[in-house]
């Protein structure tokens, strides 16, 4: 018996040593993460724990965690003159205890790929080379790879994602609600064709390593997307997935067609799987959450039944209630969470502003299970909730960014107070 | 109401003065107040239909999307400018040091009366206290055809 036990211990020790050595040689927090007793004030499914790992970082939009555990946060407003914050956990308790700022521009997009950190302003994308220590080599001298994208003070953020073949996919949001002749003016007709679509209202593809690319060098990869805030390259099926913010003001402009409640729930916020050339329908079509169908927008002659050629547009693969504002999308590839989460999608909902006088909604992180075919395999469910606090109409925290840690934990950022949570699962 | 009857003179005087006072108050304050109230009531209907979706029931707006209408320099300030915002819309302008990324469309389809009413309502609601906006003021601000 004891010789069995001895060899068992020996084997375990060998395995532990092996796995410790096989990982990234750069620093990874060695202590197992300890969730806060109240899970950082948010509600999570059983078995998951939440920990507030940073607070008051600034208006944190998208985030990315490097292979060594450093978290990079892109800020929408400069803090102490800096637009990017690097957070580091020096003592391995999970909480970040060192903050270093660099980059003098505001923006949303943030990612690391193949030795470079990428960050976007509202008109440009920059990249910073990482050095042999896995750190940004020179925070003052990024390469400008993309420039001159539209910023017309509406849907101006430029979130992005990267594939494995040297391409970067950048959102250029439409500075418009529904491409009316006069934006957001009741009764103003929709323009057809919509001239905005030449320069915005879609996702553009650029090369990661060419300086100063603009419209002439880019490819309009997918169009008919009003404003995409969440986009992720799903490596399981090598495809781009996006989440769109749908149009506003259906009830305010067409009270004869929509009740107040229908206006609050329409149109659906949609998730698309897109390929080169996809046309997702904006501004001509929208997905009617009540009728469960893609139909013509009333600005284009729609009456909630007429579908025009909306049937020939790219159809969304998941639909959510209106105005919840899906601000980030992340396909989970980690091993920490249970099997059902593998290759499924997390979506951070920023929460609504345009459901009044109905109560506002959103302010949560949702999970959508995915099958091996890269299509949803079940209904979406709320994963993390309670960010808004006591008054849903005056949300305290607003989920905006998602990132996966090297150990498979999930990070959630808030751009209202600058709080960051880390979600872990205890096997 | 109690008057100490100290003498006939006092009684007579108050008998004359009091009705005059009441008349005076009625002639000026009440109609003005009810005029303001009527305008505010009509203004609330306009607000709920055309402004609430963005500026919210309590005038608090939506963080970083739509500004509040509570004691801002636009709401309490120059009426001509304020009328202009409703008529012509606004975008890319800081409000009390904050950027707002939504766009306020021109509301020039509203009648002079509706604009006067809604601004009178806004200027006397949500904790604001400022003079009413009149139809004449709106008319004067409207571009001549």
Coordinates of C-alpha atoms in Angstrom, one line a residue:
Chain A
X1 CA 0.0 0.0 0.0
X2 CA 2.6 2.5 1.1
X3 CA 4.8 1.9 -1.8
X4 CA 1.8 2.6 -4.0
X5 CA 1.1 5.8 -2.1
X6 CA 4.7 6.8 -2.3
X7 CA 4.9 6.3 -6.0
X8 CA 1.6 8.2 -6.4
X9 CA 3.1 11.2 -4.6
X10 CA 6.2 11.0 -6.6
X11 CA 4.2 10.9 -9.8
X12 CA 2.1 13.9 -8.7
X13 CA 5.2 15.9 -7.8
X14 CA 6.7 15.1 -11.2
X15 CA 3.6 16.2 -13.0
X16 CA 3.4 19.4 -11.0
X17 CA 7.0 20.2 -11.8
X18 CA 6.5 19.4 -15.4
X19 CA 3.4 21.5 -15.8
X20 CA 5.1 24.4 -14.0
X21 CA 8.0 24.3 -16.4
X22 CA 6.0 23.7 -19.6
X23 CA 4.1 27.1 -19.3
X24 CA 5.2 30.6 -20.4
X25 CA 8.5 31.4 -19.0
X26 CA 7.4 35.0 -18.2
X27 CA 5.8 35.7 -14.8
X28 CA 2.3 34.3 -14.2
X29 CA 0.6 34.9 -10.9
X30 CA 1.4 31.8 -9.0
X31 CA -1.1 32.1 -6.1
X32 CA -4.5 30.8 -6.9
X33 CA -6.9 33.7 -7.2
X34 CA -9.1 34.4 -4.2
X35 CA -12.6 35.8 -5.0
X36 CA -13.9 38.6 -2.9
X37 CA -16.5 37.4 -0.2
X38 CA -19.3 39.2 -2.1
X39 CA -17.8 38.3 -5.6
X40 CA -17.0 42.0 -6.1
X41 CA -20.6 43.0 -5.8
X42 CA -21.8 41.1 -8.8
X43 CA -24.0 38.0 -9.3
X44 CA -22.4 35.0 -11.0
X45 CA -23.4 31.4 -11.7
X46 CA -22.6 28.8 -9.0
X47 CA -19.0 27.9 -8.8
X48 CA -17.7 31.2 -10.2
X49 CA -16.0 33.8 -8.1
X50 CA -15.5 37.5 -8.7
X51 CA -12.7 39.7 -7.5
X52 CA -12.2 43.4 -8.0
X53 CA -8.7 43.6 -9.3
X54 CA -8.5 47.3 -10.1
X55 CA -10.6 50.4 -9.4
X56 CA -10.7 54.0 -10.5
X57 CA -8.5 53.2 -13.4
X58 CA -10.3 55.8 -15.6
X59 CA -12.8 55.4 -18.4
X60 CA -11.7 51.9 -19.3
X61 CA -13.0 50.8 -22.7
X62 CA -11.5 47.6 -24.1
X63 CA -8.9 45.6 -22.3
X64 CA -6.4 42.9 -23.1
X65 CA -4.3 40.6 -20.8
X66 CA -0.8 39.7 -22.0
X67 CA 0.6 36.2 -21.6
X68 CA 2.5 37.4 -18.5
X69 CA -0.7 38.6 -16.8
X70 CA -0.2 42.3 -17.4
X71 CA -3.5 44.0 -18.2
X72 CA -3.7 46.8 -20.7
X73 CA -6.6 49.2 -20.5
X74 CA -7.6 51.7 -23.2
X75 CA -9.1 54.9 -21.9
X76 CA -11.8 57.0 -23.4
X77 CA -10.6 60.1 -21.6
X78 CA -7.0 60.9 -20.7
X79 CA -5.9 60.3 -17.2
X80 CA -2.9 62.2 -16.0
X81 CA -2.3 62.9 -19.8
X82 CA -2.2 59.1 -20.6
X83 CA -4.6 57.1 -22.7
X84 CA -3.4 53.5 -22.0
X85 CA -2.8 52.0 -18.6
X86 CA -0.7 48.9 -18.0
X87 CA -1.7 47.2 -14.8
X88 CA 0.6 44.7 -13.1
X89 CA 0.1 42.3 -10.2
X90 CA 3.4 42.3 -8.5
X91 CA 2.7 40.2 -5.4
X92 CA 0.5 37.5 -7.1
X93 CA -2.7 38.0 -5.1
X94 CA -4.7 38.6 -8.3
X95 CA -5.1 42.3 -7.6
X96 CA -3.2 44.8 -9.7
X97 CA -0.9 46.9 -7.6
X98 CA 1.2 48.8 -10.2
X99 CA -0.2 51.2 -12.8
X100 CA 2.0 52.7 -15.6
X101 CA 0.4 55.0 -18.2
X102 CA 1.5 55.8 -21.7
X103 CA 0.0 56.9 -25.1
X104 CA -1.4 60.4 -25.3
X105 CA -4.6 59.6 -27.2
X106 CA -8.1 58.6 -26.2
X107 CA -10.0 55.7 -27.8
X108 CA -11.5 52.2 -27.4
X109 CA -9.6 49.4 -29.1
X110 CA -6.9 47.3 -27.4
X111 CA -5.3 44.0 -28.3
X112 CA -1.9 42.2 -28.3
X113 CA -0.9 39.9 -31.1
X114 CA 2.4 38.3 -32.2
X115 CA 4.7 40.7 -30.3
X116 CA 2.8 43.9 -30.8
X117 CA 0.3 45.9 -28.7
X118 CA -2.4 47.5 -30.8
X119 CA -4.5 50.5 -29.7
X120 CA -7.0 52.8 -31.5
X121 CA -7.9 56.4 -31.2
X122 CA -11.2 57.5 -32.8
X123 CA -9.5 58.0 -36.2
X124 CA -6.3 55.9 -36.1
X125 CA -4.8 52.6 -35.0
X126 CA -1.3 52.5 -33.6
X127 CA 1.0 49.6 -32.6
X128 CA 3.8 49.2 -30.1
X129 CA 6.5 46.6 -30.3
X130 CA 6.9 44.4 -27.3
X131 CA 10.5 43.8 -26.2
X132 CA 12.2 40.6 -25.0
X133 CA 10.8 41.3 -21.5
X134 CA 7.3 41.1 -23.0
X135 CA 6.7 44.8 -22.3
X136 CA 6.0 47.8 -24.5
X137 CA 9.5 48.8 -25.7
X138 CA 8.8 52.5 -26.3
X139 CA 5.5 54.0 -25.1
X140 CA 6.2 57.3 -26.8
X141 CA 7.0 55.9 -30.3
X142 CA 4.2 53.8 -31.7
X143 CA 3.9 53.0 -35.4
X144 CA 0.7 54.5 -37.0
X145 CA -0.7 51.7 -39.1
X146 CA -4.1 53.2 -39.9
X147 CA -5.1 56.8 -40.2
X148 CA -7.8 59.2 -41.4
X149 CA -10.9 57.2 -40.5
X150 CA -14.2 59.0 -40.0
X151 CA -15.0 60.7 -36.7
X152 CA -18.2 62.7 -36.9
X153 CA -19.0 62.8 -33.2
X154 CA -21.4 59.8 -33.3
X155 CA -20.4 56.1 -33.1
X156 CA -16.8 57.3 -33.4
X157 CA -15.1 54.6 -31.5
X158 CA -12.8 52.3 -33.5
X159 CA -12.8 48.9 -31.8
X160 CA -10.9 46.1 -33.7
X161 CA -9.8 42.5 -33.7
X162 CA -7.0 40.6 -35.4
X163 CA -6.9 37.3 -37.3
X164 CA -4.0 34.9 -37.5
X165 CA -3.0 36.0 -41.0
X166 CA -1.7 39.5 -40.5
X167 CA -5.0 41.3 -40.8
X168 CA -6.8 43.7 -38.5
X169 CA -10.5 44.3 -38.7
X170 CA -11.6 47.8 -37.6
X171 CA -15.2 49.1 -37.0
X172 CA -16.1 52.4 -38.7
X173 CA -19.4 53.2 -37.1
X174 CA -22.1 55.2 -39.1
X175 CA -22.4 58.7 -37.8
X176 CA -26.2 58.4 -38.2
X177 CA -29.2 56.7 -36.8
X178 CA -30.8 55.4 -39.9
X179 CA -29.2 57.4 -42.8
X180 CA -32.1 59.9 -43.0
X181 CA -31.6 63.0 -45.1
X182 CA -31.7 64.8 -41.8
X183 CA -30.3 62.6 -39.0
X184 CA -32.8 61.8 -36.3
X185 CA -35.4 64.3 -37.6
X186 CA -38.9 62.9 -37.4
X187 CA -40.3 62.5 -40.9
X188 CA -37.1 62.9 -42.8
X189 CA -36.8 60.1 -45.4
X190 CA -34.1 57.5 -45.6
X191 CA -31.4 58.1 -48.3
X192 CA -31.2 55.3 -50.9
X193 CA -28.5 54.4 -51.6
X194 CA -27.1 55.4 -48.3
X195 CA -23.9 57.4 -49.1
X196 CA -22.5 56.8 -45.6
X197 CA -21.8 53.2 -46.5
X198 CA -18.8 54.1 -48.7
X199 CA -16.9 55.3 -45.7
X200 CA -18.6 54.0 -42.6
X201 CA -21.3 51.6 -41.3
X202 CA -19.2 48.5 -41.6
X203 CA -16.0 46.7 -40.7
X204 CA -12.8 47.4 -42.7
X205 CA -9.8 45.1 -43.1
X206 CA -6.3 46.4 -43.1
X207 CA -2.8 44.9 -42.8
X208 CA -1.2 44.9 -39.4
X209 CA 2.3 45.8 -40.7
X210 CA 1.8 48.6 -43.2
X211 CA 2.1 52.2 -42.0
X212 CA -0.5 54.9 -42.6
X213 CA -3.1 52.9 -44.3
X214 CA -6.5 54.6 -44.9
X215 CA -9.6 54.0 -47.0
X216 CA -7.6 53.5 -50.2
X217 CA -5.5 50.7 -48.7
X218 CA -8.3 49.0 -46.7
X219 CA -11.0 46.6 -47.8
X220 CA -14.6 47.1 -46.8
X221 CA -14.9 43.6 -45.3
X222 CA -18.5 43.8 -44.1
X223 CA -21.1 46.5 -44.6
X224 CA -24.6 47.4 -43.5
X225 CA -23.5 47.5 -39.8
X226 CA -24.6 50.6 -38.0
X227 CA -22.1 50.5 -35.2
X228 CA -20.1 47.4 -34.2
X229 CA -18.6 47.6 -30.8
X230 CA -17.9 44.0 -30.1
X231 CA -15.8 42.0 -32.6
X232 CA -13.7 38.9 -32.2
X233 CA -11.9 36.6 -34.5
X234 CA -13.1 33.1 -33.6
X235 CA -10.0 30.9 -34.0
X236 CA -12.1 27.7 -33.7
X237 CA -13.6 28.3 -37.1
X238 CA -11.4 31.1 -38.4
X239 CA -14.2 33.6 -38.8
X240 CA -15.1 37.2 -37.8
X241 CA -18.1 37.7 -35.5
X242 CA -19.5 41.1 -34.6
X243 CA -22.2 42.6 -32.4
X244 CA -24.2 45.5 -33.7
X245 CA -25.9 48.4 -31.9
X246 CA -29.2 48.7 -33.6
X247 CA -31.0 52.0 -34.4
X248 CA -32.9 54.2 -32.0
X249 CA -36.2 56.1 -31.8
X250 CA -38.7 53.8 -33.6
X251 CA -41.5 54.7 -31.2
X252 CA -40.6 58.4 -31.1
X253 CA -40.7 58.6 -34.9
X254 CA -43.4 56.1 -35.7
X255 CA -45.8 56.0 -32.7
X256 CA -48.5 54.7 -35.1
X257 CA -46.5 51.6 -35.7
X258 CA -44.8 50.9 -32.4
X259 CA -46.0 51.1 -28.8
X260 CA -43.7 52.6 -26.3
X261 CA -42.8 49.2 -25.0
X262 CA -42.2 47.9 -28.5
X263 CA -40.0 50.9 -29.2
X264 CA -38.0 50.0 -26.0
X265 CA -37.4 46.4 -27.2
X266 CA -36.9 47.1 -30.9
X267 CA -34.9 46.7 -33.0
X268 CA -32.9 43.7 -31.7
X269 CA -29.3 44.1 -30.9
X270 CA -27.7 41.5 -33.2
X271 CA -24.7 39.2 -33.5
X272 CA -23.5 38.3 -37.0
X273 CA -21.0 35.9 -38.3
X274 CA -19.5 37.8 -41.2
X275 CA -17.4 37.0 -44.2
X276 CA -15.8 39.1 -46.9
X277 CA -18.6 41.0 -48.6
X278 CA -21.4 40.4 -46.0
X279 CA -24.1 43.1 -46.1
X280 CA -26.0 43.0 -42.8
X281 CA -28.7 45.4 -43.9
X282 CA -28.4 48.7 -42.2
X283 CA -29.9 51.2 -42.8
X284 CA -32.5 49.6 -45.0
X285 CA -33.4 46.6 -42.7
X286 CA -33.7 45.9 -39.0
X287 CA -34.5 42.8 -37.0
X288 CA -37.9 43.2 -35.4
X289 CA -37.6 41.6 -31.9
X290 CA -41.4 41.4 -31.5
X291 CA -42.0 39.7 -34.9
X292 CA -38.8 37.8 -35.0
X293 CA -38.0 38.8 -38.6
X294 CA -35.8 41.1 -40.6
X295 CA -38.0 43.7 -42.1
X296 CA -37.7 47.1 -43.8
X297 CA -37.0 50.2 -41.7
X298 CA -40.0 52.6 -41.8
X299 CA -37.7 55.3 -43.2
X300 CA -37.4 53.0 -46.3
X301 CA -41.1 52.2 -46.6
X302 CA -41.4 49.6 -43.9
X303 CA -44.6 48.9 -42.1
X304 CA -43.3 46.1 -39.8
X305 CA -44.4 43.4 -42.3
X306 CA -42.8 44.4 -45.6
X307 CA -39.4 42.7 -45.9
X308 CA -38.3 44.2 -49.2
X309 CA -35.0 42.4 -50.0
X310 CA -34.1 42.1 -46.3
X311 CA -34.3 38.3 -46.8
X312 CA -31.2 38.4 -49.0
X313 CA -29.1 40.3 -46.4
X314 CA -26.8 38.5 -44.0
X315 CA -29.0 37.1 -41.2
X316 CA -27.9 37.5 -37.6
X317 CA -27.2 34.4 -35.5
X318 CA -28.2 35.7 -32.1
X319 CA -30.8 38.4 -31.4
X320 CA -31.1 40.4 -28.1
X321 CA -33.7 42.9 -26.9
X322 CA -33.2 46.4 -28.2
X323 CA -30.8 49.1 -26.9
X324 CA -28.8 46.9 -24.5
X325 CA -25.6 48.0 -26.3
X326 CA -23.3 45.0 -26.8
X327 CA -19.9 46.6 -26.3
X328 CA -17.5 43.7 -26.4
X329 CA -17.4 40.2 -27.6
X330 CA -15.0 37.4 -26.6
X331 CA -14.8 33.8 -27.6
X332 CA -13.6 31.8 -24.6
X333 CA -10.7 29.5 -25.4
X334 CA -9.5 28.9 -21.8
X335 CA -9.5 25.7 -19.8
X336 CA -10.5 27.1 -16.4
X337 CA -14.2 27.3 -17.0
X338 CA -16.5 24.2 -17.4
X339 CA -16.7 22.5 -20.7
X340 CA -19.9 24.2 -21.8
X341 CA -18.0 27.6 -22.0
X342 CA -15.3 26.4 -24.3
X343 CA -15.4 28.3 -27.6
X344 CA -18.7 30.0 -26.5
X345 CA -19.1 33.8 -26.6
X346 CA -19.2 36.3 -23.8
X347 CA -20.8 39.6 -24.6
X348 CA -20.5 42.7 -22.4
X349 CA -23.6 44.8 -22.5
X350 CA -23.0 48.5 -21.7
X351 CA -26.7 49.0 -20.9
X352 CA -29.3 51.1 -22.6
X353 CA -30.1 54.8 -22.5
X354 CA -33.0 54.9 -25.0
X355 CA -35.7 52.8 -23.4
X356 CA -37.2 55.7 -21.4
X357 CA -39.8 55.9 -19.9
X358 CA -39.5 52.1 -19.7
X359 CA -36.7 51.2 -17.2
X360 CA -33.3 51.0 -18.7
X361 CA -31.8 47.6 -19.1
X362 CA -28.6 45.7 -19.9
X363 CA -25.6 46.3 -17.7
X364 CA -24.6 42.7 -17.7
X365 CA -22.4 40.1 -19.3
X366 CA -24.1 37.4 -21.3
X367 CA -22.9 34.0 -22.4
X368 CA -23.9 32.3 -25.7
X369 CA -22.9 28.6 -26.0
X370 CA -21.4 27.6 -29.4
X371 CA -21.1 24.3 -31.2
X372 CA -18.1 23.0 -33.1
X373 CA -19.7 24.4 -36.3
X374 CA -19.2 28.0 -35.0
X375 CA -22.9 28.5 -34.6
X376 CA -24.9 29.1 -31.3
X377 CA -25.9 25.8 -29.7
X378 CA -28.4 27.2 -27.2
X379 CA -30.1 30.3 -25.9
X380 CA -28.1 33.2 -24.5
X381 CA -28.1 33.5 -20.7
X382 CA -27.0 36.2 -18.3
X383 CA -23.6 35.3 -16.9
X384 CA -22.7 38.3 -14.7
X385 CA -25.2 40.8 -13.4
X386 CA -25.7 43.5 -10.8
X387 CA -23.3 46.1 -12.3
X388 CA -26.0 48.8 -12.4
X389 CA -26.5 48.8 -8.6
X390 CA -29.7 49.9 -6.9
X391 CA -31.0 52.3 -9.6
X392 CA -31.1 50.8 -13.0
X393 CA -31.7 54.2 -14.5
X394 CA -28.4 55.6 -13.0
X395 CA -26.1 52.6 -13.4
X396 CA -23.1 52.6 -11.1
X397 CA -20.9 50.3 -13.3
X398 CA -21.2 49.7 -17.0
X399 CA -19.6 46.6 -18.5
X400 CA -17.5 47.7 -21.6
X401 CA -14.6 45.4 -22.2
X402 CA -13.7 41.7 -21.9
X403 CA -10.4 39.8 -21.8
X404 CA -9.1 36.4 -21.0
X405 CA -6.2 35.8 -18.7
X406 CA -3.4 33.3 -19.4
X407 CA -5.0 31.0 -16.8
X408 CA -8.4 31.1 -18.4
X409 CA -10.0 33.6 -16.0
X410 CA -12.3 36.3 -17.5
X411 CA -11.7 40.0 -17.0
X412 CA -14.6 42.6 -17.2
X413 CA -14.0 46.3 -17.4
X414 CA -16.3 49.2 -16.6
X415 CA -16.0 52.6 -18.2
X416 CA -18.1 54.5 -15.7
X417 CA -15.9 54.2 -12.5
X418 CA -12.9 52.4 -14.0
X419 CA -13.4 49.1 -12.1
X420 CA -12.1 45.8 -13.3
X421 CA -13.3 42.4 -12.2
X422 CA -11.6 39.0 -12.6
X423 CA -13.9 36.0 -12.8
X424 CA -12.5 32.6 -11.9
X425 CA -14.0 29.1 -11.5
X426 CA -13.1 26.7 -8.8
X427 CA -13.0 23.1 -10.0
Chain B
X1 CA -59.0 85.7 8.5
X2 CA -59.1 87.8 11.7
X3 CA -58.9 91.6 12.1
X4 CA -58.8 93.1 15.5
X5 CA -61.7 95.6 15.6
X6 CA -59.9 98.4 17.3
X7 CA -62.1 101.1 15.8
X8 CA -64.5 102.1 13.0
X9 CA -61.7 103.8 11.1
X10 CA -59.6 100.8 11.0
X11 CA -62.5 98.7 9.9
X12 CA -63.4 101.1 7.1
X13 CA -59.9 101.3 5.9
X14 CA -59.5 97.6 5.8
X15 CA -62.9 97.2 4.2
X16 CA -61.6 99.4 1.3
X17 CA -58.0 98.4 1.1
X18 CA -58.6 94.6 1.4
X19 CA -60.8 94.2 -1.7
X20 CA -58.5 96.4 -3.6
X21 CA -55.5 94.4 -2.6
X22 CA -57.3 91.2 -3.5
X23 CA -58.3 92.6 -6.9
X24 CA -54.8 93.8 -7.5
X25 CA -53.3 90.4 -6.7
X26 CA -56.0 88.7 -8.8
X27 CA -55.4 91.0 -11.8
X28 CA -51.7 90.4 -12.0
X29 CA -50.4 87.4 -10.1
X30 CA -53.1 84.8 -10.7
X31 CA -53.4 85.1 -14.5
X32 CA -49.7 85.2 -14.8
X33 CA -49.3 82.1 -12.7
X34 CA -52.0 80.2 -14.4
X35 CA -50.5 81.3 -17.8
X36 CA -47.2 79.9 -16.6
X37 CA -48.8 76.7 -15.4
X38 CA -50.8 76.2 -18.6
X39 CA -47.6 76.7 -20.6
X40 CA -45.7 74.3 -18.4
X41 CA -48.5 71.7 -18.7
X42 CA -48.5 72.0 -22.5
X43 CA -44.7 72.0 -22.4
X44 CA -44.7 68.7 -20.5
X45 CA -46.7 67.0 -23.2
X46 CA -44.2 68.3 -25.8
X47 CA -41.3 67.2 -23.6
X48 CA -42.6 63.7 -23.1
X49 CA -43.1 63.3 -26.8
X50 CA -40.0 64.8 -28.2
X51 CA -37.3 65.2 -25.6
X52 CA -37.8 62.6 -22.9
X53 CA -36.3 59.8 -25.0
X54 CA -32.9 61.4 -24.8
X55 CA -33.0 63.8 -21.8
X56 CA -35.0 61.4 -19.6
X57 CA -38.0 61.8 -17.3
X58 CA -36.0 63.6 -14.7
X59 CA -34.0 65.8 -17.1
X60 CA -30.9 64.0 -16.0
X61 CA -29.9 62.8 -19.5
X62 CA -27.8 59.7 -20.1
X63 CA -24.1 59.7 -19.2
X64 CA -21.9 60.6 -22.2
X65 CA -24.8 60.2 -24.6
X66 CA -27.2 63.1 -23.8
X67 CA -26.6 66.0 -21.4
X68 CA -28.8 66.8 -18.4
X69 CA -31.1 69.8 -18.6
X70 CA -30.6 70.6 -14.9
X71 CA -29.1 74.1 -14.3
X72 CA -26.9 74.0 -17.3
X73 CA -25.8 77.3 -18.7
X74 CA -27.7 76.6 -21.9
X75 CA -31.0 76.0 -20.1
X76 CA -30.8 78.9 -17.7
X77 CA -28.9 81.2 -20.0
X78 CA -29.6 83.3 -23.1
X79 CA -33.1 82.5 -24.4
X80 CA -32.3 83.2 -28.0
X81 CA -29.5 80.7 -27.9
X82 CA -31.7 78.1 -26.2
X83 CA -34.4 78.5 -28.7
X84 CA -31.8 78.1 -31.4
X85 CA -30.7 74.7 -29.9
X86 CA -34.2 73.4 -30.1
X87 CA -34.7 74.7 -33.7
X88 CA -31.3 73.8 -35.1
X89 CA -30.1 71.0 -33.0
X90 CA -26.7 70.6 -31.5
X91 CA -23.7 68.3 -31.9
X92 CA -20.0 68.2 -30.9
X93 CA -20.4 70.8 -28.1
X94 CA -19.2 70.4 -24.5
X95 CA -21.9 70.7 -21.8
X96 CA -20.6 71.6 -18.4
X97 CA -17.2 70.1 -19.3
X98 CA -18.5 66.8 -20.6
X99 CA -18.6 65.5 -24.2
X100 CA -21.8 63.9 -25.4
X101 CA -21.6 61.6 -28.3
X102 CA -25.3 61.6 -29.4
X103 CA -26.6 64.1 -31.8
X104 CA -29.5 66.4 -31.1
X105 CA -31.5 66.8 -34.2
X106 CA -33.2 70.1 -35.3
X107 CA -36.7 70.3 -33.9
X108 CA -37.9 73.1 -36.3
X109 CA -41.0 71.1 -37.1
X110 CA -42.4 72.2 -33.7
X111 CA -44.7 75.2 -33.7
X112 CA -43.7 78.5 -32.0
X113 CA -46.2 77.7 -29.3
X114 CA -44.7 74.2 -28.7
X115 CA -41.1 75.5 -28.5
X116 CA -42.2 78.3 -26.1
X117 CA -44.1 75.8 -23.9
X118 CA -41.4 73.1 -23.8
X119 CA -38.7 75.6 -22.9
X120 CA -40.8 77.2 -20.3
X121 CA -41.4 73.8 -18.9
X122 CA -37.7 72.9 -19.0
X123 CA -36.7 76.2 -17.4
X124 CA -39.2 75.7 -14.6
X125 CA -38.8 72.0 -13.9
X126 CA -35.9 69.6 -12.9
X127 CA -34.9 72.1 -10.2
X128 CA -34.6 75.0 -12.7
X129 CA -36.1 78.4 -12.1
X130 CA -36.0 80.9 -14.9
X131 CA -38.3 83.2 -16.8
X132 CA -40.8 81.8 -19.3
X133 CA -40.1 81.7 -23.0
X134 CA -42.8 83.4 -25.0
X135 CA -44.2 82.7 -28.5
X136 CA -43.0 86.2 -29.6
X137 CA -39.5 85.3 -28.6
X138 CA -39.6 82.1 -30.5
X139 CA -41.1 83.8 -33.6
X140 CA -38.3 86.4 -33.5
X141 CA -35.7 83.7 -33.4
X142 CA -37.1 81.7 -36.3
X143 CA -35.3 82.3 -39.6
X144 CA -37.3 84.5 -42.0
X145 CA -38.5 82.6 -45.1

